[in-house]
mmCIF file of C-alpha atoms and ligand atoms in Angstrom:
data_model
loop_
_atom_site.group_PDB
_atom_site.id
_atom_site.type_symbol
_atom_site.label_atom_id
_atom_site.label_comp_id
_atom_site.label_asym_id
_atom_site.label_seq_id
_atom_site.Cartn_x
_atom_site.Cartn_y
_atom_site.Cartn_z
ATOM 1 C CA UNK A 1 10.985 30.233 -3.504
ATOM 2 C CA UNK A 2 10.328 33.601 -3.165
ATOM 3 C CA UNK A 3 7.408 33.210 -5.805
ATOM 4 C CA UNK A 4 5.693 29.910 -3.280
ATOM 5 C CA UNK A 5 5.769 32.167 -0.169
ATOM 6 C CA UNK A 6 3.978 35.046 -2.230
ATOM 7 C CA UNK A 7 1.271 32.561 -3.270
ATOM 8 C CA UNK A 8 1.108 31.204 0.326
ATOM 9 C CA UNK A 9 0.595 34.394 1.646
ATOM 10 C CA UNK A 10 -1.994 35.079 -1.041
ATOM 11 C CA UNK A 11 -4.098 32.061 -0.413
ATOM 12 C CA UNK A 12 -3.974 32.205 3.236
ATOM 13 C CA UNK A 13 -4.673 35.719 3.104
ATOM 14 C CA UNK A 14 -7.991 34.848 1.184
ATOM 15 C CA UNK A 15 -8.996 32.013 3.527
ATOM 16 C CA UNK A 16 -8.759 34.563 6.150
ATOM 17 C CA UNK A 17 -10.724 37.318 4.656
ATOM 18 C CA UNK A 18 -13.608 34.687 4.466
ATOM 19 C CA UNK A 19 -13.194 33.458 7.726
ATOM 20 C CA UNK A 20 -13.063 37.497 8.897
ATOM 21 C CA UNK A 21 -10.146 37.656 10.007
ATOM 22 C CA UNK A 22 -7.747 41.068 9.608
ATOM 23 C CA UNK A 23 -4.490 40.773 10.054
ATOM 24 C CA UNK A 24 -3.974 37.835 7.757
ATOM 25 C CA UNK A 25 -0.884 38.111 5.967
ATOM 26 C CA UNK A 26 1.690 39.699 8.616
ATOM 27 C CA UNK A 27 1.361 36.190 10.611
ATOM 28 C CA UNK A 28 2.073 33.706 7.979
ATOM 29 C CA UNK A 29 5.293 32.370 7.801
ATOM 30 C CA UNK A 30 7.138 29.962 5.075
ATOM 31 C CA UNK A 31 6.937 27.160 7.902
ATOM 32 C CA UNK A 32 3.179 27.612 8.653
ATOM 33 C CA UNK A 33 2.389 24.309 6.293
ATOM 34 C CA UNK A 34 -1.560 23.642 6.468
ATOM 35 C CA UNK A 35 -2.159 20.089 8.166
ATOM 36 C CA UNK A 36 -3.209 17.402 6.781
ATOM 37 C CA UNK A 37 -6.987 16.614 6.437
ATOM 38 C CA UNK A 38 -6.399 12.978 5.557
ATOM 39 C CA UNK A 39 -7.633 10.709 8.273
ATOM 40 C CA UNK A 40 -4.403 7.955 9.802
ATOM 41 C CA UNK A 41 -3.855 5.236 7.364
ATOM 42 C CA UNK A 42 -4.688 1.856 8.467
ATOM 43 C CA UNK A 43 -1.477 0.067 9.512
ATOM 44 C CA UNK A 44 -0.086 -2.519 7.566
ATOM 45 C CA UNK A 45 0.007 -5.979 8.937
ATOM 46 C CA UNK A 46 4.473 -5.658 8.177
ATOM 47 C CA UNK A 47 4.402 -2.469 9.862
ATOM 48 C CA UNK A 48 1.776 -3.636 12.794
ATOM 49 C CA UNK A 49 4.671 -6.566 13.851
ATOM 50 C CA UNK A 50 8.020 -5.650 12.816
ATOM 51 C CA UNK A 51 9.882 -4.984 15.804
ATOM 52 C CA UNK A 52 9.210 -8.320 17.087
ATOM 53 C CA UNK A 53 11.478 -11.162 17.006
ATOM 54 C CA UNK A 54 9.704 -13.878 15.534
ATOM 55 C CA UNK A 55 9.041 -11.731 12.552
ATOM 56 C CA UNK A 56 12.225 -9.989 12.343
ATOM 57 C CA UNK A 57 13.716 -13.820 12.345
ATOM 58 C CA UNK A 58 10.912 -15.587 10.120
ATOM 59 C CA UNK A 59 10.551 -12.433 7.462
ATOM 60 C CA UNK A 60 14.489 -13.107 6.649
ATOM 61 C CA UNK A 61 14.190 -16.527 6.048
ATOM 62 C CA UNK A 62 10.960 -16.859 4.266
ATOM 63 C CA UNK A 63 12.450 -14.197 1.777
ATOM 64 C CA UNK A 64 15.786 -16.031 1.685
ATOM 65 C CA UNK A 65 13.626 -18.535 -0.271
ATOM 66 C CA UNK A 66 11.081 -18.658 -2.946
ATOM 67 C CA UNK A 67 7.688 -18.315 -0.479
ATOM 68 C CA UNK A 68 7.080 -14.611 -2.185
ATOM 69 C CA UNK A 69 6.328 -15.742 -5.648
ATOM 70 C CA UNK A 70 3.653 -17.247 -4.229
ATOM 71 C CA UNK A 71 2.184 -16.210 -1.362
ATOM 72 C CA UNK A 72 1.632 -12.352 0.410
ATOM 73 C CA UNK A 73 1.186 -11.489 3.487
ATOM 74 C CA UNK A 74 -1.899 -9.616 2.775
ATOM 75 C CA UNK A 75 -3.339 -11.105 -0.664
ATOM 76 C CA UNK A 76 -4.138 -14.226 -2.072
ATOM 77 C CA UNK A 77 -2.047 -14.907 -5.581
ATOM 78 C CA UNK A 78 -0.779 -18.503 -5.793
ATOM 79 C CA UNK A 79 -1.083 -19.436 -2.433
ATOM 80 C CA UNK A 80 -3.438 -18.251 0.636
ATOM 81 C CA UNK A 81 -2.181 -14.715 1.813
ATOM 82 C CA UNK A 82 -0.217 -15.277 5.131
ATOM 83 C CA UNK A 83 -2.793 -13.181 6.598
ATOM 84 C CA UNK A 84 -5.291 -15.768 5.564
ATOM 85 C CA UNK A 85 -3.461 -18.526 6.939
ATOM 86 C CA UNK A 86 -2.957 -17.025 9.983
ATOM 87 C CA UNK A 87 -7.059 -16.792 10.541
ATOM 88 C CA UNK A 88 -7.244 -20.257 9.755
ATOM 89 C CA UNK A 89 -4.953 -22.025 12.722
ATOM 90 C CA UNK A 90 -4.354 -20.843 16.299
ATOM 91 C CA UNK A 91 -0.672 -20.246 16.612
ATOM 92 C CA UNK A 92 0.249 -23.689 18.925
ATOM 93 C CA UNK A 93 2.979 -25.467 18.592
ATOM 94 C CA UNK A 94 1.271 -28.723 16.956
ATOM 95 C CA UNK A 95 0.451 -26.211 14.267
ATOM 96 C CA UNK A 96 3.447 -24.730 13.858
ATOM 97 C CA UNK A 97 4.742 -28.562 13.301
ATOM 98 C CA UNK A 98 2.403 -29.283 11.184
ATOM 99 C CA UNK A 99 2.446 -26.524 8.684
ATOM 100 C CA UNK A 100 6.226 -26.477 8.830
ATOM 101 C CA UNK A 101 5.640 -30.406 7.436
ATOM 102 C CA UNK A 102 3.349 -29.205 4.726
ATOM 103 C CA UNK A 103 5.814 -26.498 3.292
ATOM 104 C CA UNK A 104 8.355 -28.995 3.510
ATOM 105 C CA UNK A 105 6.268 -31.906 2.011
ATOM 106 C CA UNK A 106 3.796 -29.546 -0.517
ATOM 107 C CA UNK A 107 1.009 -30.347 -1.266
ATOM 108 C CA UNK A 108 -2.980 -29.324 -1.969
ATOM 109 C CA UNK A 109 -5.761 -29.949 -1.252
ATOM 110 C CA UNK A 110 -6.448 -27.153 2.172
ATOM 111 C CA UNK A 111 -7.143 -23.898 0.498
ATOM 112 C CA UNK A 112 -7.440 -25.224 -3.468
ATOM 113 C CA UNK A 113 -6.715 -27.465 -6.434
ATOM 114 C CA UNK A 114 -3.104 -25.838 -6.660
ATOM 115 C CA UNK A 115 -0.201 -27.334 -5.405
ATOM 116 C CA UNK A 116 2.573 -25.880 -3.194
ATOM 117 C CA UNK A 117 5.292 -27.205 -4.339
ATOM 118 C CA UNK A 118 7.886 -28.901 -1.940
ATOM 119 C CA UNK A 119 10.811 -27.082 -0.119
ATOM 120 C CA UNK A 120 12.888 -30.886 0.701
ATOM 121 C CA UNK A 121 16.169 -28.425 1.371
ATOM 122 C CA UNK A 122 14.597 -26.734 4.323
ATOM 123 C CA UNK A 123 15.536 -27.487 7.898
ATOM 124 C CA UNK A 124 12.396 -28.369 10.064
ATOM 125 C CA UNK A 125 13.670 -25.533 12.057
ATOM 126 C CA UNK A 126 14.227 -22.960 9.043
ATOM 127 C CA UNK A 127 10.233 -24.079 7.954
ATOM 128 C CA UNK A 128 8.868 -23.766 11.928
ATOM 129 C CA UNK A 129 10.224 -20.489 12.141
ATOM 130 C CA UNK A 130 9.175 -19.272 8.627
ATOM 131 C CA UNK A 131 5.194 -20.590 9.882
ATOM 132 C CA UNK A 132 5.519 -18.986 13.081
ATOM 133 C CA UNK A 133 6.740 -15.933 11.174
ATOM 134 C CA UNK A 134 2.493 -16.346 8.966
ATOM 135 C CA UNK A 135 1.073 -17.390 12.332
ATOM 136 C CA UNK A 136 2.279 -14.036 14.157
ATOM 137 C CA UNK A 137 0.757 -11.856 11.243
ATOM 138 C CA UNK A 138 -2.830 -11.874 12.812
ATOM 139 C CA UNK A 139 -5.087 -8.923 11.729
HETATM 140 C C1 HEC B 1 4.736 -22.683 -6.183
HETATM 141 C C2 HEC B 1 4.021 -21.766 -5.315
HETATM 142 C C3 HEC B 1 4.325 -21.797 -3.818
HETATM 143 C C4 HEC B 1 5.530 -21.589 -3.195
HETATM 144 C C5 HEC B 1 6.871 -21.343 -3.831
HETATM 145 C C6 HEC B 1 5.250 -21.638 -1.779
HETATM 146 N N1 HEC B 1 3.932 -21.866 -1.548
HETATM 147 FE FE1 HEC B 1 3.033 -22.069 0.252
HETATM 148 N N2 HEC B 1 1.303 -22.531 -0.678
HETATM 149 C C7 HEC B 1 1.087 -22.563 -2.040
HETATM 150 C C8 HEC B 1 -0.260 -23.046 -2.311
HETATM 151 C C9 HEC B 1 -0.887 -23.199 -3.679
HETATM 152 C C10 HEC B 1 -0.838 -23.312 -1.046
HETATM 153 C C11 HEC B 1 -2.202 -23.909 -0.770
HETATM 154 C C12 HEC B 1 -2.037 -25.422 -0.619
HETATM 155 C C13 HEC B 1 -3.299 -26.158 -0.282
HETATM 156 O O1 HEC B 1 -4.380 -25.741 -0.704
HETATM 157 O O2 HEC B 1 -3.207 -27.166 0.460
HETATM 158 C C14 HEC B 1 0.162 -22.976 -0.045
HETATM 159 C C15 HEC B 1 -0.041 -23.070 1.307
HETATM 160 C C16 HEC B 1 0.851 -22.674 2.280
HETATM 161 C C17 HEC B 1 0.604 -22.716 3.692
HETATM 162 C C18 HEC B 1 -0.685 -23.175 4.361
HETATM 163 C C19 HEC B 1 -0.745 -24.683 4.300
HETATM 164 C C20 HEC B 1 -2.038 -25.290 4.760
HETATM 165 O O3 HEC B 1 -2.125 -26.527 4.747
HETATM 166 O O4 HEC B 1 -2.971 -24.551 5.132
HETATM 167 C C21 HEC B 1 1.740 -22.260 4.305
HETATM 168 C C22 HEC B 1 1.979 -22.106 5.806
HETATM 169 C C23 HEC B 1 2.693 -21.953 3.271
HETATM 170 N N3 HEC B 1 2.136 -22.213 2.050
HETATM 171 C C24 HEC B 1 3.959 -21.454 3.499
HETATM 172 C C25 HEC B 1 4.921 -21.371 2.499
HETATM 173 C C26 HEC B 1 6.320 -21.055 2.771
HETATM 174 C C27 HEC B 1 6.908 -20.777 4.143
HETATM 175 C C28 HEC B 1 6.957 -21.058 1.567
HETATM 176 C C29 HEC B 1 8.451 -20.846 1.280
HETATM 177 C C30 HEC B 1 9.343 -21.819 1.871
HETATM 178 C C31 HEC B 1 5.953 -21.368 0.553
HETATM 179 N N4 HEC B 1 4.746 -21.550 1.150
HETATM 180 C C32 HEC B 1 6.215 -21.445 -0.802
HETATM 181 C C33 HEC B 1 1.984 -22.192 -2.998
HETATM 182 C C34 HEC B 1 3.333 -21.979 -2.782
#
């Protein structure tokens, strides 16, 4: 410890003497940590819409189930990304029924020659509320 503050105090004394300053070393303290020169990272699209319901509900159910090995919310590996899907259809309720069908159903066809397979043990309520969940997660 004592070793780090020494080196601190050595570096910051340097960047001072170039800058011209002269009392360089007396005002650094072990607390004085330089800031960060790394511009804000981008938000993710989970961070972005956590705290809202329809997510919170739709995030538990979708991983309750087997939609991850497929799809991402933010890139494409056996299915469309949700973020992709959520580009594609305006979040309305004839939509949301519609979808919810498909992941029900599976099928192809929309986005590629592979198939989703069907999910015949979801609810139509469990599925509406897992697509409103991809709808929500506009970029
Ligand atoms: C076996 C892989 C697989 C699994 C598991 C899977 N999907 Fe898919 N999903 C796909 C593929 C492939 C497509 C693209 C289908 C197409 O092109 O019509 C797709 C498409 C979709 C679409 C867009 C449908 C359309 O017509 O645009 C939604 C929404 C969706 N999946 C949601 C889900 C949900 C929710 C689950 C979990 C219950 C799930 N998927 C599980 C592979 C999968």
């Amino acid at each position: 410890m004592k070793k780090q503050i020494l080196v601190f105090g050595i570096v910051a004394g340097l960047a001072f003497a170039c800058g011209g300053g002269e009392k360089a070393t007396e005002t650094v303290t072990e607390t004085a940590a330089p800031e960060a020169a790394a511009p804000a990272p981008e938000i993710s699209l989970e961070d972005k819409y956590k705290d809202d319901p329809i997510y919170i509900k739709g995030v538990e159910k979708v991983k309750g189930s087997d939609c991850m090995t497929c799809h991402m919310v933010d890139r494409k590996i056996i299915g469309p990304s949700y973020a992709e899907v959520a580009a594609k259809y305006e979040n309305t309720e004839e939509n949301v029924n519609m979808l919810a069908q498909k992941v029900i159903a599976g099928g192809a066809g929309v986005w590629g020659e592979v198939m989703m397979s069907p999910h015949p043990a979801l609810s139509e309520e469990d599925a509406k509320d897992m697509v409103r969940y991809i709808l929500l997660l506009k970029k």
